Coordinates of C-alpha atoms in Angstrom, one line a residue:
M11 CA 36.1 53.8 106.4
G12 CA 38.7 54.0 109.0
R13 CA 38.0 53.1 112.7
Q14 CA 37.4 55.9 115.1
P15 CA 40.0 56.3 117.7
K16 CA 38.9 55.0 121.2
I17 CA 38.4 57.8 123.7
G18 CA 37.2 56.5 127.0
L19 CA 38.5 53.4 129.1
D20 CA 37.0 49.9 129.6
F21 CA 38.5 49.8 133.2
W22 CA 40.2 52.0 135.6
L23 CA 42.4 51.3 138.4
H24 CA 41.0 51.4 141.7
D25 CA 43.1 52.2 144.7
V26 CA 42.6 49.8 147.5
R27 CA 42.3 52.6 150.1
L28 CA 40.4 55.0 148.0
V29 CA 37.6 55.2 150.5
Q30 CA 40.0 55.9 153.4
D31 CA 41.7 58.8 151.4
P32 CA 42.4 61.5 154.0
K33 CA 41.0 64.1 151.5
L34 CA 37.5 62.3 151.9
R35 CA 37.4 62.9 155.7
G36 CA 35.8 66.3 155.3
P37 CA 33.1 65.3 152.8
R38 CA 32.3 62.2 154.7
Q39 CA 31.8 64.0 158.0
R40 CA 29.5 66.2 156.1
F41 CA 27.5 63.9 153.9
G42 CA 28.3 60.4 155.3
Y43 CA 28.7 57.4 152.9
L44 CA 27.3 59.6 150.1
A45 CA 30.6 61.5 149.6
P46 CA 32.8 58.5 148.7
F47 CA 30.1 56.8 146.7
V48 CA 29.4 60.0 144.6
Y49 CA 33.2 60.4 144.2
E50 CA 33.4 56.8 142.7
C51 CA 30.4 57.3 140.5
L52 CA 32.1 60.6 139.3
L53 CA 35.2 58.4 138.4
D54 CA 33.2 55.9 136.6
I55 CA 31.5 58.6 134.4
L56 CA 34.8 60.2 133.8
Y57 CA 36.8 57.3 132.6
S58 CA 34.1 55.9 130.5
D59 CA 33.2 59.2 128.6
K60 CA 36.2 61.6 128.0
G61 CA 38.7 59.4 129.8
Y62 CA 40.4 62.1 131.8
Y63 CA 37.9 64.8 132.7
I64 CA 34.0 65.6 132.9
E65 CA 32.5 68.7 131.4
Y66 CA 30.7 70.4 134.2
T67 CA 29.5 73.7 132.8
D68 CA 26.3 75.2 133.3
A69 CA 24.9 73.4 130.1
A70 CA 26.4 70.0 131.0
R71 CA 25.7 70.2 134.8
P72 CA 22.2 68.9 134.7
D73 CA 23.1 65.8 132.8
V74 CA 25.9 65.0 135.1
L75 CA 23.6 65.4 138.2
W76 CA 21.0 63.2 136.5
Q77 CA 23.4 60.5 135.9
L78 CA 24.6 60.6 139.7
A79 CA 20.9 60.6 140.9
E80 CA 20.2 57.3 138.8
M81 CA 23.4 55.7 140.2
T82 CA 22.8 56.7 143.8
R83 CA 19.1 56.0 143.6
G84 CA 17.7 53.7 146.4
Q85 CA 14.4 53.8 148.0
T86 CA 14.5 57.6 147.7
L87 CA 15.8 59.8 144.9
E88 CA 18.8 62.1 146.1
P89 CA 17.9 65.8 145.2
T90 CA 20.4 67.3 142.7
E91 CA 21.1 70.2 144.9
R92 CA 22.6 67.8 147.5
L93 CA 24.6 65.9 144.9
H94 CA 25.9 69.3 143.6
A95 CA 26.8 70.2 147.2
V96 CA 28.8 66.9 147.6
I97 CA 30.7 67.7 144.3
E98 CA 31.7 71.3 145.6
S99 CA 33.0 69.5 148.9
L100 CA 34.9 67.1 146.7
V101 CA 36.6 69.9 145.0
Q102 CA 37.3 72.0 148.2
A103 CA 38.9 68.7 149.5
G104 CA 41.3 68.7 146.6
L105 CA 40.0 65.5 144.9
F106 CA 39.4 67.7 141.8
D107 CA 41.3 70.5 140.6
P108 CA 39.8 73.9 141.7
G109 CA 41.1 75.8 138.8
L110 CA 39.5 73.3 136.3
Y111 CA 36.3 73.4 138.2
R112 CA 36.1 77.1 137.8
R113 CA 36.3 76.6 134.0
G114 CA 33.6 74.0 134.1
V115 CA 35.8 70.7 134.2
L116 CA 36.1 68.0 136.7
S117 CA 39.7 66.4 136.5
S118 CA 42.7 66.0 138.6
K119 CA 46.4 64.9 138.4
R120 CA 45.4 61.4 139.9
V121 CA 42.8 61.1 137.1
Q122 CA 45.1 62.1 134.3
K123 CA 47.9 59.8 135.5
S124 CA 45.5 56.9 135.5
Y125 CA 44.4 57.7 132.1
F126 CA 48.0 58.2 130.8
T127 CA 49.0 54.8 132.1
A128 CA 45.9 53.2 130.7
A129 CA 46.5 54.8 127.2
A130 CA 50.3 53.7 126.9
S131 CA 49.6 51.2 124.1
R132 CA 47.4 53.5 121.9
Q133 CA 48.8 55.1 118.7
T134 CA 46.8 58.3 118.8
V135 CA 45.0 60.1 121.6
H136 CA 43.1 63.4 121.4
I137 CA 44.2 65.5 124.2
D138 CA 43.1 69.1 125.2
F139 CA 46.3 70.5 126.7
S140 CA 44.7 73.5 127.9
I141 CA 43.2 71.3 130.8
W142 CA 46.2 68.9 131.0
L143 CA 47.8 69.1 134.4
L144 CA 50.6 66.7 133.9
D145 CA 54.0 68.3 132.9
E146 CA 57.0 66.6 131.0
E147 CA 58.9 65.4 134.1
E148 CA 55.7 63.6 135.5
M149 CA 54.8 61.9 132.3
R150 CA 58.4 60.7 131.8
E151 CA 58.2 59.2 135.2
L152 CA 55.3 57.2 134.0
N153 CA 56.8 56.4 130.7
P154 CA 60.5 56.3 130.7
S155 CA 61.0 55.4 127.2
G156 CA 59.4 58.6 126.0
K157 CA 57.4 56.9 123.2
H158 CA 54.0 57.7 124.6
C159 CA 51.8 59.3 122.0
I160 CA 50.6 61.9 124.5
L161 CA 54.1 62.9 125.5
Q162 CA 55.1 63.1 121.9
K163 CA 52.3 65.4 121.2
F164 CA 53.0 67.6 124.3
L165 CA 56.8 67.8 123.2
S166 CA 55.7 69.0 119.7
M167 CA 53.5 71.5 121.2
K168 CA 56.1 72.8 123.4
E169 CA 58.7 73.0 120.7
A170 CA 56.2 74.9 118.4
K171 CA 55.5 77.4 121.1
Q172 CA 59.3 78.1 121.8
N173 CA 59.8 78.7 118.0
R174 CA 56.9 81.3 118.1
E175 CA 58.3 83.0 121.1
E176 CA 61.9 83.1 119.5
L177 CA 60.4 84.3 116.4
E178 CA 58.6 87.1 118.3
I179 CA 61.7 88.0 120.2
S180 CA 63.8 88.2 117.1
R181 CA 60.9 90.5 115.4
Q182 CA 61.1 92.9 118.3
K183 CA 64.9 92.9 118.2
I184 CA 65.0 94.1 114.5
G185 CA 62.1 96.3 115.1
V186 CA 59.5 94.2 113.2
F187 CA 56.1 94.2 114.9
R188 CA 52.9 92.6 114.0
P189 CA 49.8 94.7 113.5
K190 CA 47.1 94.5 116.1
N191 CA 44.6 93.2 113.7
P192 CA 46.5 91.3 111.1
Q193 CA 44.8 90.4 107.9
S194 CA 44.5 86.7 106.9
R195 CA 46.1 85.5 103.9
E196 CA 42.7 85.1 102.1
E197 CA 41.9 88.8 102.7
Q198 CA 45.4 90.0 101.5
S199 CA 44.9 87.8 98.3
R200 CA 41.5 89.2 97.7
E201 CA 43.0 92.7 98.0
E202 CA 45.7 92.1 95.7
Q203 CA 43.3 90.5 93.2
S204 CA 41.0 93.6 93.4
R205 CA 44.0 95.9 92.7
S206 CA 45.0 94.0 89.8
D207 CA 41.6 93.8 88.3
Q208 CA 41.3 97.5 88.6
T209 CA 44.9 97.9 87.0
R210 CA 43.7 95.9 84.1
Q211 CA 40.3 97.7 83.7
D212 CA 42.4 101.1 83.6
Q213 CA 44.8 99.6 81.1
S214 CA 41.9 98.6 78.8
R215 CA 40.3 102.0 79.0
Q216 CA 43.6 103.9 78.4
D217 CA 44.5 101.6 75.4
Q218 CA 41.2 103.0 73.7
I219 CA 42.4 106.4 73.8
R220 CA 43.4 107.8 70.4
P221 CA 47.0 109.1 69.8
D222 CA 45.8 112.8 69.4
Q223 CA 44.1 112.5 72.7
T224 CA 46.9 111.4 74.7
R225 CA 48.4 113.7 77.4
P226 CA 51.5 115.5 76.5
D227 CA 54.8 114.2 77.9
P228 CA 55.9 116.1 81.1
A229 CA 58.4 118.7 80.4
P230 CA 62.1 117.5 81.0
A231 CA 63.7 118.4 84.4
S232 CA 66.0 121.5 84.4
P233 CA 69.6 120.3 83.8
G234 CA 71.5 119.9 87.1
P235 CA 75.4 120.2 87.6
Q236 CA 75.7 116.5 87.3
Q237 CA 73.4 115.9 84.2
A238 CA 74.9 114.3 81.1
A239 CA 75.4 115.7 77.9
P240 CA 72.4 115.9 75.4
A241 CA 71.9 112.9 73.1
P242 CA 72.6 113.2 69.3
E243 CA 69.8 114.2 67.2
G244 CA 69.1 110.9 65.6
Q245 CA 69.2 109.0 68.9
A246 CA 67.1 111.7 70.7
A247 CA 64.5 111.3 67.9
G248 CA 64.4 107.5 68.5
L249 CA 64.0 108.0 72.3
S250 CA 61.3 110.4 71.7
E251 CA 59.3 107.9 69.6
L252 CA 59.8 105.5 72.6
S253 CA 58.3 108.0 74.9
E254 CA 55.4 108.8 72.4
L255 CA 54.6 105.1 72.2
E256 CA 54.4 104.8 75.8
G257 CA 52.0 107.8 75.8
E258 CA 49.8 106.1 73.3
R259 CA 49.8 102.7 75.1
Q260 CA 49.2 104.6 78.4
T261 CA 49.6 101.2 80.2
A262 CA 49.1 101.1 84.0
C263 CA 52.9 99.9 84.3
L264 CA 54.2 103.2 82.4
S265 CA 51.4 105.8 82.9
E266 CA 51.5 105.6 86.6
S267 CA 55.3 106.5 86.6
E268 CA 55.8 108.6 83.3
G269 CA 52.6 109.2 81.5
E270 CA 51.0 111.1 84.3
G271 CA 53.8 113.0 85.2
Q272 CA 54.5 111.9 88.7
A273 CA 57.5 113.2 90.6
Q274 CA 60.8 111.3 90.1
P275 CA 63.1 110.6 93.0
Q276 CA 64.9 113.9 94.2
G277 CA 68.2 114.3 92.3
E278 CA 67.3 111.9 89.3
G279 CA 66.5 113.0 85.9
P280 CA 66.6 111.5 82.5
G281 CA 70.4 111.4 82.3
T282 CA 71.5 111.0 85.9
R283 CA 72.0 108.2 88.2
P284 CA 70.1 108.2 91.5
T285 CA 72.1 108.8 94.6
P286 CA 71.9 106.0 97.4
G287 CA 69.3 108.0 99.2
D288 CA 67.0 107.9 96.1
L289 CA 67.4 104.2 95.5
Q290 CA 64.2 103.3 97.3
A291 CA 62.2 105.8 95.2
F292 CA 63.8 104.4 92.2
F293 CA 62.9 100.9 93.0
A294 CA 59.4 101.9 93.8
Q295 CA 59.2 103.6 90.4
I296 CA 60.3 100.2 88.8
E297 CA 57.7 98.3 90.8
R298 CA 54.9 100.7 89.6
Q299 CA 56.2 100.1 86.0
L300 CA 56.2 96.3 86.4
D301 CA 53.1 96.2 88.7
C302 CA 54.7 93.8 90.9
K303 CA 57.1 93.6 93.9
L304 CA 60.9 93.4 93.8
D305 CA 62.5 91.2 96.4
R306 CA 65.5 92.2 98.4
P307 CA 68.1 90.1 96.6
F308 CA 67.0 91.8 93.3
R309 CA 67.2 95.1 94.7
R310 CA 70.7 94.7 96.0
E311 CA 71.7 93.3 92.7
M312 CA 70.3 96.2 90.8
A313 CA 72.1 98.6 93.3
R314 CA 75.4 96.9 92.5
W315 CA 74.8 97.2 88.7
L316 CA 73.9 100.8 89.3
Q317 CA 77.3 101.3 91.0
K318 CA 79.2 99.6 88.4
G319 CA 77.9 101.9 85.7
L320 CA 74.6 100.7 84.6
H321 CA 72.3 103.7 83.9
P322 CA 68.8 104.0 85.4
D323 CA 67.3 104.9 81.9
E324 CA 68.5 101.4 80.8
I325 CA 66.7 99.8 83.7
R326 CA 63.5 101.7 83.0
Q327 CA 63.7 100.9 79.3
A328 CA 64.2 97.1 80.1
A329 CA 61.3 97.4 82.4
A330 CA 59.1 99.0 79.7
W331 CA 60.1 96.1 77.2
T332 CA 59.2 93.6 80.1
C333 CA 55.7 95.2 80.2
R334 CA 55.3 95.0 76.7
K335 CA 56.2 91.3 76.5
N336 CA 54.0 90.9 79.5
P337 CA 55.6 87.7 80.9
R338 CA 54.0 85.6 83.8
N339 CA 57.0 86.6 86.2
R340 CA 57.8 90.2 85.4
A341 CA 60.4 90.6 87.9
G342 CA 62.3 87.5 86.8
Y343 CA 62.1 88.4 83.2
L344 CA 63.5 92.0 83.9
R345 CA 66.3 90.5 86.0
A346 CA 67.3 88.2 83.1
L347 CA 67.4 91.2 80.6
L348 CA 69.5 93.3 83.2
R349 CA 72.0 90.3 83.7
N350 CA 72.5 90.2 80.0
Q351 CA 73.1 93.9 79.8
S352 CA 75.4 93.8 82.9
A353 CA 77.5 91.0 81.4
A354 CA 78.7 93.5 78.6
P355 CA 81.1 96.3 79.6
P356 CA 79.5 99.1 81.7
A357 CA 77.2 101.0 79.6
A358 CA 77.5 104.9 79.2
P359 CA 74.5 107.2 79.7
P360 CA 72.0 107.3 76.8
G361 CA 73.3 110.4 75.6
D362 CA 76.7 109.0 74.7
A363 CA 75.9 105.2 73.8
P364 CA 74.2 103.8 70.7
L365 CA 70.9 102.0 71.0
A366 CA 71.0 98.4 71.9
D367 CA 69.8 95.8 69.6
W368 CA 66.5 95.3 71.4
E369 CA 65.9 99.2 71.4
K370 CA 66.4 99.1 67.7
D371 CA 63.8 96.2 67.1
W372 CA 61.6 98.2 69.5
L373 CA 61.8 101.2 67.5
A374 CA 61.1 99.6 64.3
Q375 CA 58.0 98.0 65.9
V376 CA 57.0 101.4 67.0
Q377 CA 57.3 102.9 63.5
Q378 CA 55.5 100.0 62.0
R379 CA 52.7 100.5 64.4
R380 CA 52.5 104.1 63.9
R381 CA 52.1 103.7 60.1
Q382 CA 49.5 101.2 60.7
M383 CA 47.6 103.6 63.0
Q384 CA 48.0 106.5 60.4
E385 CA 46.7 104.1 57.7
G386 CA 43.6 103.1 59.8
T387 CA 42.7 106.7 60.5

């Protein structure tokens, strides 16, 4: 078991003319010899306990006054009310910091300088910097080398505070503000886990739906002025089989965006490319398909592919294939598929281009599963 770090001091420096301190004149005129003696007793309690302060809250005050009564006891016992009045007079004279006294702490710069000097050889010291009165310049004067453990902790805390302030300023400049009641990471992870569990439950219920009980696919959108030519009959049949398989599976990643007929981005249909204004809606649709988030670099890369000629339907089909494979990292798997597709010459719309090899394999699996389902019924 490691040794506990030392907190208090074994001795403290005593100024030669401590009793003749001009700040003690007022308390001495009021309480006589009791004022400097109580002050020395308080310093003894302070240095031997916490090292640089005494806790003097409502809860800790009776114990401090009891110690003072025992230390000043002679033929008679000084009442605690008188001892408390002496302490208040010492605070008013400036021997203890008034701001810390209102917070229930007895300390001063003189006390903390003595503690800082005495703890120079220690490797670690626990300091509450909310009640620490010395600044960087004063500590460097006492320790020119700058290797004091208290000074190092103070500088680390100051740097961390500056980093937080700079981060907050940068957030305000770009228009990003923190919520008033931000959720912890644990709460966010619990919410994400509950949404994922709910999605899996919906998927398991929808997988039990028979083919004849599936909802019909939504009617195709009316052809616009920029819509591509209709696909050949054989290819259209193959694509319809893909759509029917998606309706049979009713997975969470497909039913949310296609099976249940949610509205597509404005200006986008089953043969057109989304306009720049519809890219966000298109990315949101892909995220619903994959049931995961797409990072900004992937979105920018996907936007470049769309500008170079990659058709949105190819991305949807690659997302559907990704859902079918169900890899651990769906976004990374989809990115790899699209990079392989984008390495080839720019693809034409589905109505003019033949099916890819993976689409043919998928169609073969669709037909095989359909035959198995028909034989089972």
